[in-house]
mmCIF file of C-alpha atoms and ligand atoms in Angstrom:
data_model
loop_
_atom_site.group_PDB
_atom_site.id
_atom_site.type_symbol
_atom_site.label_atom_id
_atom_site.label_comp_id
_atom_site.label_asym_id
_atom_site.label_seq_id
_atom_site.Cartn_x
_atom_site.Cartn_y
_atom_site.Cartn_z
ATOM 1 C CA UNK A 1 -3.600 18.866 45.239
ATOM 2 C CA UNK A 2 -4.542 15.241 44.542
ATOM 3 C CA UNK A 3 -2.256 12.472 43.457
ATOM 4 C CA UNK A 4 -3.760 12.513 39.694
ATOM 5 C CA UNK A 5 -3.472 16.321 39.822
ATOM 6 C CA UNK A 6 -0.222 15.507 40.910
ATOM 7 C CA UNK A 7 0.701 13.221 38.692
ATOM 8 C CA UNK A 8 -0.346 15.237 35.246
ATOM 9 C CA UNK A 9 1.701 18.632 37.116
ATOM 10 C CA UNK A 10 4.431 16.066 37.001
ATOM 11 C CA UNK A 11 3.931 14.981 33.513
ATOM 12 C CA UNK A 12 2.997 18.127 32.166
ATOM 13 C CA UNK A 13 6.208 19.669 33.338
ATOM 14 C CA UNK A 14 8.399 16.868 31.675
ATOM 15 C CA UNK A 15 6.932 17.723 27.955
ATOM 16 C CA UNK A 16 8.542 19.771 25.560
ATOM 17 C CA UNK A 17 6.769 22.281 23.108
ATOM 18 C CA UNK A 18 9.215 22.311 20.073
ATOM 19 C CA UNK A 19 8.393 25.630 18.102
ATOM 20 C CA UNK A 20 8.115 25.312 14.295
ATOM 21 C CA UNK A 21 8.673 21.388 13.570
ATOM 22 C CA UNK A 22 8.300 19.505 11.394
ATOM 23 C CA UNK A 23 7.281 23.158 9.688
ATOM 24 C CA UNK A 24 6.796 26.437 10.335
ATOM 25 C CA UNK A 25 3.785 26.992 12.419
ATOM 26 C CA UNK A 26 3.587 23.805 14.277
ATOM 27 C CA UNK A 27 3.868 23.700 18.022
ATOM 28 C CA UNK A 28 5.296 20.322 18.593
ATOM 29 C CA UNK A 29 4.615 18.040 21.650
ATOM 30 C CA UNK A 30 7.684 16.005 22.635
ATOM 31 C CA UNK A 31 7.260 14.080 24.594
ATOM 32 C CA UNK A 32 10.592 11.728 25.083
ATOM 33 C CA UNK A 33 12.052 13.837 28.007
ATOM 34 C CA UNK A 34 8.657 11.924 29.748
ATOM 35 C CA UNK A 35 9.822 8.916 28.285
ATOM 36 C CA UNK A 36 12.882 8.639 29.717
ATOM 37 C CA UNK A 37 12.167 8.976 32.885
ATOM 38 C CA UNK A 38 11.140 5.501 34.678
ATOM 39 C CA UNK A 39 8.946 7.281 37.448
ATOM 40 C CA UNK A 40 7.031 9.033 35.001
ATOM 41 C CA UNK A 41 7.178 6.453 32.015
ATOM 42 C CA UNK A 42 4.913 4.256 34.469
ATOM 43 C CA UNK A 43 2.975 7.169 35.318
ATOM 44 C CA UNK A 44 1.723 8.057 32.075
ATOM 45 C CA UNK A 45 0.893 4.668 31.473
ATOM 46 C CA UNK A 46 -1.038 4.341 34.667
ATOM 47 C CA UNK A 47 -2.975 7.633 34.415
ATOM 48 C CA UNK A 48 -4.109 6.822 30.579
ATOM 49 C CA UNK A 49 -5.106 3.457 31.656
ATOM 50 C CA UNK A 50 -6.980 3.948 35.099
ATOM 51 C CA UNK A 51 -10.412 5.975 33.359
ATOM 52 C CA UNK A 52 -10.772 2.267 31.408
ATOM 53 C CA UNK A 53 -9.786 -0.350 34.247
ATOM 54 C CA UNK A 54 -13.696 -1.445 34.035
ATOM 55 C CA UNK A 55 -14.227 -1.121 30.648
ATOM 56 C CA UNK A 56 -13.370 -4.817 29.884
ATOM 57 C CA UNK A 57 -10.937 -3.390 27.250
ATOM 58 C CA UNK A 58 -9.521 -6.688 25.101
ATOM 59 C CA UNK A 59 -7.135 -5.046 22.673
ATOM 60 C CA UNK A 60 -5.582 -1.465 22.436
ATOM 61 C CA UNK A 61 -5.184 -0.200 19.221
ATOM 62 C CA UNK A 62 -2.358 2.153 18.979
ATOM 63 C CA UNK A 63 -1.863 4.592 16.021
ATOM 64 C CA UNK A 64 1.465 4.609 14.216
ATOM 65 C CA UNK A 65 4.125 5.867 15.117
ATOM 66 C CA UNK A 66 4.204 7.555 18.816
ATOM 67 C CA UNK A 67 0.980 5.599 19.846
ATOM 68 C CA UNK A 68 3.201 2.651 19.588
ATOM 69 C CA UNK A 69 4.903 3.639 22.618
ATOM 70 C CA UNK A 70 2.786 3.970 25.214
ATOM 71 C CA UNK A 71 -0.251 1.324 24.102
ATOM 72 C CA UNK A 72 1.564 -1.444 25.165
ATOM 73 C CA UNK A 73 2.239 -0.303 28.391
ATOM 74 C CA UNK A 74 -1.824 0.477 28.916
ATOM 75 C CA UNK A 75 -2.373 -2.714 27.259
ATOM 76 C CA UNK A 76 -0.874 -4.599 29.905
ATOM 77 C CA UNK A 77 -1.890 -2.706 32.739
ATOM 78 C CA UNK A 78 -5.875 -3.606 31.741
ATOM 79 C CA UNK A 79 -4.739 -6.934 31.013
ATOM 80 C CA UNK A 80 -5.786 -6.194 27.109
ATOM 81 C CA UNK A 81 -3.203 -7.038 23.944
ATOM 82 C CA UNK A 82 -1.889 -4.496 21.725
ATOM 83 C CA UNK A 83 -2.987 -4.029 17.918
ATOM 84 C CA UNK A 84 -1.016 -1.499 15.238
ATOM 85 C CA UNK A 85 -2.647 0.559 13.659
ATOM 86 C CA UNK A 86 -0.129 1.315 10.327
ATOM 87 C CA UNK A 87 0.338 3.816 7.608
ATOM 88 C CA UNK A 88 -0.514 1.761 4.259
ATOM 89 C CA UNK A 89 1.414 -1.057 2.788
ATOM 90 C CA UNK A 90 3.464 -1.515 6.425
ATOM 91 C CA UNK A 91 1.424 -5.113 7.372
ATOM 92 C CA UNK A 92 2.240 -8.148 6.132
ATOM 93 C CA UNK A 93 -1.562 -10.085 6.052
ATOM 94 C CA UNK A 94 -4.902 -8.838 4.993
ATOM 95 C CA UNK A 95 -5.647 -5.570 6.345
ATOM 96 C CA UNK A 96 -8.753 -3.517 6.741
ATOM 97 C CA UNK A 97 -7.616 0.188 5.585
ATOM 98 C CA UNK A 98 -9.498 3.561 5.594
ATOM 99 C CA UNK A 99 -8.138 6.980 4.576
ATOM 100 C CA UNK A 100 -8.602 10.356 5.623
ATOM 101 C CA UNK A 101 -8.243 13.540 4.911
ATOM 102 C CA UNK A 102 -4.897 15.781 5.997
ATOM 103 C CA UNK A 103 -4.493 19.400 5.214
ATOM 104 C CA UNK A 104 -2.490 18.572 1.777
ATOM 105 C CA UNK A 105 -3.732 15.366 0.172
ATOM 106 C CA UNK A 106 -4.958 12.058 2.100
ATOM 107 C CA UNK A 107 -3.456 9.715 4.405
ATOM 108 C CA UNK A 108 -4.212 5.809 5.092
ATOM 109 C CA UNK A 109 -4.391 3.386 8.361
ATOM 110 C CA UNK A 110 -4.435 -0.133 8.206
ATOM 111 C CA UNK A 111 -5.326 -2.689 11.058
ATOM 112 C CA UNK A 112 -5.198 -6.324 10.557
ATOM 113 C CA UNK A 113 -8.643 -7.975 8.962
ATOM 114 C CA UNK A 114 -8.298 -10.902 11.810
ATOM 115 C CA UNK A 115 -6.935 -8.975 14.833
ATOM 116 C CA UNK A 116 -10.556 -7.182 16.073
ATOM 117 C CA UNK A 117 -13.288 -9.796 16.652
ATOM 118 C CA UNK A 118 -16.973 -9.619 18.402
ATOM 119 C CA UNK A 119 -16.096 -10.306 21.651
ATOM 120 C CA UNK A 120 -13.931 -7.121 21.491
ATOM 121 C CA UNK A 121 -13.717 -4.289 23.076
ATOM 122 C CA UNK A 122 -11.521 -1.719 21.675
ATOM 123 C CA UNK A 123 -9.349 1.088 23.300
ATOM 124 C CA UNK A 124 -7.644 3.462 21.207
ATOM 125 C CA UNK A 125 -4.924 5.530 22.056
ATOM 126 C CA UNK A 126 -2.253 7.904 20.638
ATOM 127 C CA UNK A 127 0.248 10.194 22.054
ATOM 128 C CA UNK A 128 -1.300 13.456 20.741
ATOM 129 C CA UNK A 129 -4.746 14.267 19.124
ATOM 130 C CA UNK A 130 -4.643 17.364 17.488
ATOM 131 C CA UNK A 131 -7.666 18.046 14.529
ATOM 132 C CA UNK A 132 -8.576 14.308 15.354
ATOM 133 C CA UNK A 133 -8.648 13.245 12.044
ATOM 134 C CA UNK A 134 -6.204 10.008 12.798
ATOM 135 C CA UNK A 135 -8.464 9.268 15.884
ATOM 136 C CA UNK A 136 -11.678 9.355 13.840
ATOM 137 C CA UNK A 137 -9.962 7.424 10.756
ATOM 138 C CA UNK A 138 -9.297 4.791 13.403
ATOM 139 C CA UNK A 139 -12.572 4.560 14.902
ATOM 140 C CA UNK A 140 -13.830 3.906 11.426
ATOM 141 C CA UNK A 141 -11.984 0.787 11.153
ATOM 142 C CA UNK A 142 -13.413 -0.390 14.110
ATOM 143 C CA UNK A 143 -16.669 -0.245 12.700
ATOM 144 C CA UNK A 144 -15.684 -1.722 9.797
ATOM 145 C CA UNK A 145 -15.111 -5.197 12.078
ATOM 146 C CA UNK A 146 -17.672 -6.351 14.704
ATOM 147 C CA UNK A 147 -15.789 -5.222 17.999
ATOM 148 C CA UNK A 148 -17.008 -2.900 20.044
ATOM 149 C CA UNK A 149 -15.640 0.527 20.295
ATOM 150 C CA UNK A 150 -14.618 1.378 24.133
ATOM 151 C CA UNK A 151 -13.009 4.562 23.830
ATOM 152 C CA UNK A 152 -10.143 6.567 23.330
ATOM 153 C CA UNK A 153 -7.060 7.480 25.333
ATOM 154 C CA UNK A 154 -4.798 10.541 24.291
ATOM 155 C CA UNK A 155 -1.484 11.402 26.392
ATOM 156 C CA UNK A 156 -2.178 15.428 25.096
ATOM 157 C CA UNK A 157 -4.887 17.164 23.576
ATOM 158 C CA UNK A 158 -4.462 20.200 21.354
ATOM 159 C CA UNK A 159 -7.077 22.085 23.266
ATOM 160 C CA UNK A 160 -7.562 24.677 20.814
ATOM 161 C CA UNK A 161 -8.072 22.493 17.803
ATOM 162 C CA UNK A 162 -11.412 21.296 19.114
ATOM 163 C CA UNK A 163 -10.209 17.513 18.169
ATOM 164 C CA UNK A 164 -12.680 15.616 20.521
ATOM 165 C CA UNK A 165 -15.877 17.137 18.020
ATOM 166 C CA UNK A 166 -14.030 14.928 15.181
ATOM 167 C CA UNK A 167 -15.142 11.415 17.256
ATOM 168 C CA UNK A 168 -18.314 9.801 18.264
ATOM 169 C CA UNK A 169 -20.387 11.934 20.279
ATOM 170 C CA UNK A 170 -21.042 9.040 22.597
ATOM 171 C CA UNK A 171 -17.297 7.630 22.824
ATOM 172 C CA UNK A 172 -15.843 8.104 26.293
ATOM 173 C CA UNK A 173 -12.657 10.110 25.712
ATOM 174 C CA UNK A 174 -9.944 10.736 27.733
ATOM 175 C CA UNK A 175 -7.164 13.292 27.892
ATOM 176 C CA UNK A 176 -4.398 12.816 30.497
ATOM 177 C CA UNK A 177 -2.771 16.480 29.213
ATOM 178 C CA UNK A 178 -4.827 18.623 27.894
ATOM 179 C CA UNK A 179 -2.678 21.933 26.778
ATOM 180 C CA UNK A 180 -3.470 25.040 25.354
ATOM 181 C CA UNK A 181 -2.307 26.176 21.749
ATOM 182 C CA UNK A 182 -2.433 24.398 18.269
HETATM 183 P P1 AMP B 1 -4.608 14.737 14.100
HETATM 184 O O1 AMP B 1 -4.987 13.640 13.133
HETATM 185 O O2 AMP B 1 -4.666 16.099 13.491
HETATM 186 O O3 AMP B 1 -5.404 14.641 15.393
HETATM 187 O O4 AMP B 1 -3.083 14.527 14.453
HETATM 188 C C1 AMP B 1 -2.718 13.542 15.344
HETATM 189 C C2 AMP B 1 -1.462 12.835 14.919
HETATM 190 O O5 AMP B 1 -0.444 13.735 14.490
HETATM 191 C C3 AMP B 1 -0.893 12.071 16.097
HETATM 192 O O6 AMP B 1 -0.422 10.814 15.613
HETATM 193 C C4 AMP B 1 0.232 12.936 16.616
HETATM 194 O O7 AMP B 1 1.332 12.142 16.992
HETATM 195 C C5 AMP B 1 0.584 13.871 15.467
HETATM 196 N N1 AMP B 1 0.583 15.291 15.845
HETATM 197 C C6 AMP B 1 -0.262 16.238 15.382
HETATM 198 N N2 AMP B 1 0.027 17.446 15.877
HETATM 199 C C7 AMP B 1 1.094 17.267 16.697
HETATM 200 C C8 AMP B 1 1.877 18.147 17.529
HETATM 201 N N3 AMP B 1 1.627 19.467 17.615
HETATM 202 N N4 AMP B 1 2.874 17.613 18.248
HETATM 203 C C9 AMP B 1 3.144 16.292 18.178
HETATM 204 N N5 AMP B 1 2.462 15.419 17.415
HETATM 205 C C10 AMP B 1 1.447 15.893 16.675
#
């Protein structure tokens, strides 16, 4: 086995599939046993970040809330800063907002209007991608500024949800997790 095989056995083992939260139906991906453990804290952040380490990556933009966790920590390790990407009405200066479309009703992300300039290039990540629909509402921010868009980072894909077809067909993605089930 090699030492990234290694590595995701390691981090695989240390999630937590939560049946039925927050609703009935919903197979959810905790992931703070991984979190709490230093070994594999660093880990995680050094398996999302390695696939980008020559990407030039400037800022990573990480998706409210659980993105927030580990984008700093990939951020650093590619020498990049760290942008949030909020739910509406959460950032103080002009924002740049778009909204998508959940399975009830919409939702809305925001990014600061001065944080992504043309000399960027812009890494997004989140903990989980599941339909895709936050990635893709992300991405469109991006292109609503003049940075470049990099690619995207996820900790866990929801194989079965088919997430990656919901991004640019030309974005590099990467999945440290990949798992089976929706
Ligand atoms: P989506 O927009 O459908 O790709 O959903 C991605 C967002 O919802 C991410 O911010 C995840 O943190 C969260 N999410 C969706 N499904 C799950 C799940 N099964 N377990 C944990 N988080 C999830």
């Amino acid at each position: 086995m090699s030492s990234v095989d290694r590595s995701a056995d390691a981090l695989r083992r240390a999630l937590r599939t939560i049946p039925d939260f927050p609703e009935p139906g919903i197979q959810f991906q905790d992931i703070t046993p991984l979190l709490a453990n230093p070994n594999l804290l660093a880990r995680a952040a050094d398996v999302l970040a390695a696939p980008f380490a020559d990407a030039g990556i400037t800022q990573v933009l990480g998706v409210e809330s659980r993105g927030f966790i580990l984008a700093p920590l990939i951020a650093q390790r590619l020498g990049a800063g760290f942008v949030p990407v909020r739910k509406e009405g959460k950032l103080p200066h002009d924002t740049i907002t778009t909204s998508y479309e959940l399975e009830y009703g919409t939702d809305t992300v925001e990014v600061h209007a001065d944080a992504l300039n043309a000399d960027d290039h812009i890494l997004i990540h989140d903990d989980v991608i599941a339909t895709g629909g936050t990635a893709a509402a992300t991405a469109r921010l991006v292109e609503q500024t003049e940075a470049a868009l990099a690619g995207f980072s996820f900790l866990i894909a929801l194989a079965d949800l088919n997430g990656r077809d919901a991004l640019p067909a030309d974005a590099a993605v990467h999945t440290a997790l990949p798992v089976a089930g929706a």
